[in-house]
Amino acid sequence: MNNLVLTQEDRSEMKQFYQGELEIAIRKVKHIRTILYKLNDGNFDDEENPSKKTSLISTFQVEPDTSREKGTRGRKSLWGNYILSLLKEEDQPLSYTQIINMAVEKFDLPDAKIKNVKQAITNSAFRLRVTNKKIDTFGLPGRKERFLCLSDWFTDGVLNSEYQQKVA
């Protein structure tokens, strides 16, 4: 039989993978035992009772792999931070168009990149609004345009009058 030669990185990845699989299997077995115990109204023999049976967790000693720390996934967009800093700096609600125009001026972007920047800023604003809840939008009656505002500028879901006057 041939010997398998692995690099340290490959060994680390394999160890991490199989430790993860073992943890998943242990959780599944524990869950199955708990459900079976509940389905039998707690009337298990001592042999079948999951609380008295030796746990798989104690049987297998799983050591965390400290050789490689998990980082954040993928590259992060700079536009979210740009939107937040711009709103704080200007201290007034800004429309998407205003933010895009300011970005094009500040970063001296060519016309070919404007479409991509517009999409990136829109996506980042959506993420800030829906996921992070750091900003919210405000619209004036009778106008289609929406203004981005920091969440701190709202009281009970209504934009403070100080900031409403800055938009008008």
CSV table of C-alpha atoms in Angstrom, one decimal:
chain,number,residue,atom,x,y,z
A,1,MET,CA,0.0,0.0,0.0
A,2,ASN,CA,1.3,3.5,-0.9
A,3,ASN,CA,2.0,6.0,1.8
A,4,LEU,CA,0.0,9.2,1.6
A,5,VAL,CA,2.1,12.4,1.8
A,6,LEU,CA,0.2,15.4,3.1
A,7,THR,CA,1.3,19.0,3.7
A,8,GLN,CA,0.7,20.6,7.1
A,9,GLU,CA,-2.1,22.7,5.5
A,10,ASP,CA,-3.8,19.7,4.1
A,11,ARG,CA,-3.5,17.8,7.4
A,12,SER,CA,-5.0,20.8,9.2
A,13,GLU,CA,-7.9,21.1,6.7
A,14,MET,CA,-8.7,17.4,6.9
A,15,LYS,CA,-8.6,17.4,10.7
A,16,GLN,CA,-10.9,20.4,10.8
A,17,PHE,CA,-13.3,18.8,8.4
A,18,TYR,CA,-13.5,15.5,10.2
A,19,GLN,CA,-13.8,17.2,13.6
A,20,GLY,CA,-16.7,19.2,12.2
A,21,GLU,CA,-18.3,16.0,10.9
A,22,LEU,CA,-17.9,14.3,14.2
A,23,GLU,CA,-19.5,17.1,16.1
A,24,ILE,CA,-22.5,17.1,13.7
A,25,ALA,CA,-22.9,13.3,14.1
A,26,ILE,CA,-22.7,13.6,17.9
A,27,ARG,CA,-25.4,16.3,17.9
A,28,LYS,CA,-27.6,14.2,15.6
A,29,VAL,CA,-27.3,11.1,17.9
A,30,LYS,CA,-28.1,13.2,21.0
A,31,HIS,CA,-31.1,14.7,19.3
A,32,ILE,CA,-32.4,11.3,18.2
A,33,ARG,CA,-32.0,9.9,21.7
A,34,THR,CA,-33.9,12.9,23.2
A,35,ILE,CA,-36.8,12.6,20.7
A,36,LEU,CA,-37.1,8.8,21.3
A,37,TYR,CA,-37.1,9.4,25.0
A,38,LYS,CA,-39.9,12.0,24.6
A,39,LEU,CA,-41.9,9.8,22.3
A,40,ASN,CA,-41.9,7.1,24.9
A,41,ASP,CA,-43.2,9.5,27.6
A,42,GLY,CA,-39.9,9.1,29.5
A,43,ASN,CA,-40.6,5.3,30.0
A,44,PHE,CA,-37.3,4.0,28.9
A,45,ASP,CA,-35.4,1.3,30.6
A,46,ASP,CA,-32.3,2.5,32.3
A,47,GLU,CA,-30.3,1.0,29.5
A,48,GLU,CA,-32.1,3.2,26.9
A,49,ASN,CA,-32.5,6.4,28.9
A,50,PRO,CA,-30.3,9.0,27.2
A,51,SER,CA,-29.6,10.8,30.5
A,52,LYS,CA,-28.1,7.6,32.1
A,53,LYS,CA,-26.3,6.3,29.1
A,54,THR,CA,-22.7,7.1,28.5
A,55,SER,CA,-22.6,10.1,26.2
A,56,LEU,CA,-20.9,10.0,22.9
A,57,ILE,CA,-19.4,13.3,23.7
A,58,SER,CA,-17.5,11.9,26.6
A,59,THR,CA,-16.5,8.9,24.5
A,60,PHE,CA,-14.8,11.0,21.8
A,61,GLN,CA,-12.6,13.7,23.0
A,62,VAL,CA,-12.8,16.5,20.4
A,63,GLU,CA,-10.1,19.1,20.6
A,64,PRO,CA,-10.7,22.4,18.9
A,65,ASP,CA,-8.3,23.0,16.0
A,66,THR,CA,-6.3,26.1,17.0
A,67,SER,CA,-3.9,26.0,14.1
A,68,ARG,CA,-6.0,28.2,11.9
A,69,GLU,CA,-8.5,30.9,12.9
A,70,LYS,CA,-11.6,31.5,10.9
A,71,GLY,CA,-11.7,35.0,9.3
A,72,THR,CA,-14.5,36.9,7.8
A,73,ARG,CA,-15.7,35.6,4.5
A,74,GLY,CA,-15.1,37.4,1.2
A,75,ARG,CA,-14.0,41.0,0.7
A,76,LYS,CA,-16.0,43.7,2.4
A,77,SER,CA,-17.5,46.6,0.5
A,78,LEU,CA,-16.1,50.1,1.3
A,79,TRP,CA,-19.4,51.7,0.4
A,80,GLY,CA,-21.3,50.9,3.6
A,81,ASN,CA,-18.7,52.8,5.6
A,82,TYR,CA,-18.6,55.5,3.1
A,83,ILE,CA,-22.4,56.0,3.3
A,84,LEU,CA,-22.3,56.1,7.1
A,85,SER,CA,-19.4,58.6,7.3
A,86,LEU,CA,-21.0,60.8,4.6
A,87,LEU,CA,-24.3,61.0,6.5
A,88,LYS,CA,-22.5,61.8,9.7
A,89,GLU,CA,-20.3,64.4,8.0
A,90,GLU,CA,-23.1,66.2,6.2
A,91,ASP,CA,-25.5,65.8,9.1
A,92,GLN,CA,-28.5,65.9,6.8
A,93,PRO,CA,-30.5,63.3,4.9
A,94,LEU,CA,-29.0,62.6,1.4
A,95,SER,CA,-30.7,61.1,-1.6
A,96,TYR,CA,-29.1,58.1,-3.5
A,97,THR,CA,-28.3,60.5,-6.4
A,98,GLN,CA,-26.5,62.9,-4.1
A,99,ILE,CA,-24.4,60.1,-2.5
A,100,ILE,CA,-23.5,58.6,-5.9
A,101,ASN,CA,-22.5,62.0,-7.3
A,102,MET,CA,-20.4,62.7,-4.2
A,103,ALA,CA,-18.7,59.3,-4.5
A,104,VAL,CA,-17.9,59.9,-8.2
A,105,GLU,CA,-16.3,63.3,-7.3
A,106,LYS,CA,-14.4,62.1,-4.3
A,107,PHE,CA,-12.9,59.0,-5.8
A,108,ASP,CA,-12.6,60.6,-9.3
A,109,LEU,CA,-14.3,57.7,-11.0
A,110,PRO,CA,-14.5,57.4,-14.8
A,111,ASP,CA,-17.9,57.4,-16.5
A,112,ALA,CA,-17.6,53.6,-17.3
A,113,LYS,CA,-17.6,52.8,-13.5
A,114,ILE,CA,-20.7,55.0,-12.6
A,115,LYS,CA,-23.2,52.2,-13.2
A,116,ASN,CA,-21.2,49.8,-11.0
A,117,VAL,CA,-20.8,52.3,-8.3
A,118,LYS,CA,-24.5,53.1,-8.4
A,119,GLN,CA,-25.3,49.4,-7.9
A,120,ALA,CA,-22.7,48.9,-5.2
A,121,ILE,CA,-24.0,52.0,-3.2
A,122,THR,CA,-27.6,50.8,-3.6
A,123,ASN,CA,-26.7,47.3,-2.4
A,124,SER,CA,-24.7,48.6,0.5
A,125,ALA,CA,-27.5,51.0,1.5
A,126,PHE,CA,-30.0,48.1,1.4
A,127,ARG,CA,-27.7,46.0,3.6
A,128,LEU,CA,-27.3,48.9,6.1
A,129,ARG,CA,-31.0,49.5,6.2
A,130,VAL,CA,-32.3,45.9,6.3
A,131,THR,CA,-29.6,43.8,7.9
A,132,ASN,CA,-27.6,46.2,10.1
A,133,LYS,CA,-30.5,48.7,10.8
A,134,LYS,CA,-28.0,51.6,10.9
A,135,ILE,CA,-29.9,53.7,8.3
A,136,ASP,CA,-33.4,54.2,7.2
A,137,THR,CA,-35.1,56.0,4.4
A,138,PHE,CA,-37.4,59.0,4.3
A,139,GLY,CA,-39.6,60.3,1.5
A,140,LEU,CA,-41.4,63.6,1.0
A,141,PRO,CA,-45.0,63.4,0.1
A,142,GLY,CA,-45.6,63.6,-3.7
A,143,ARG,CA,-41.9,62.9,-4.5
A,144,LYS,CA,-40.5,59.7,-5.7
A,145,GLU,CA,-37.0,60.3,-4.4
A,146,ARG,CA,-36.0,58.6,-1.1
A,147,PHE,CA,-33.5,60.1,1.3
A,148,LEU,CA,-31.1,58.1,3.4
A,149,CYS,CA,-31.0,59.0,7.1
A,150,LEU,CA,-29.1,57.6,10.1
A,151,SER,CA,-31.3,55.5,12.5
A,152,ASP,CA,-30.5,57.9,15.3
A,153,TRP,CA,-32.3,60.7,13.5
A,154,PHE,CA,-35.6,58.9,14.0
A,155,THR,CA,-37.9,58.9,17.0
A,156,ASP,CA,-40.6,56.2,17.1
A,157,GLY,CA,-40.2,55.7,13.3
A,158,VAL,CA,-40.7,59.4,12.5
A,159,LEU,CA,-37.8,61.6,11.2
A,160,ASN,CA,-37.0,64.4,13.7
A,161,SER,CA,-38.3,67.8,12.6
A,162,GLU,CA,-34.7,69.2,12.6
A,163,TYR,CA,-33.8,66.8,9.8
A,164,GLN,CA,-37.1,67.1,8.0
A,165,GLN,CA,-36.4,70.8,7.6
A,166,LYS,CA,-33.0,70.1,6.1
A,167,VAL,CA,-34.6,68.0,3.3
A,168,ALA,CA,-37.3,70.5,2.4
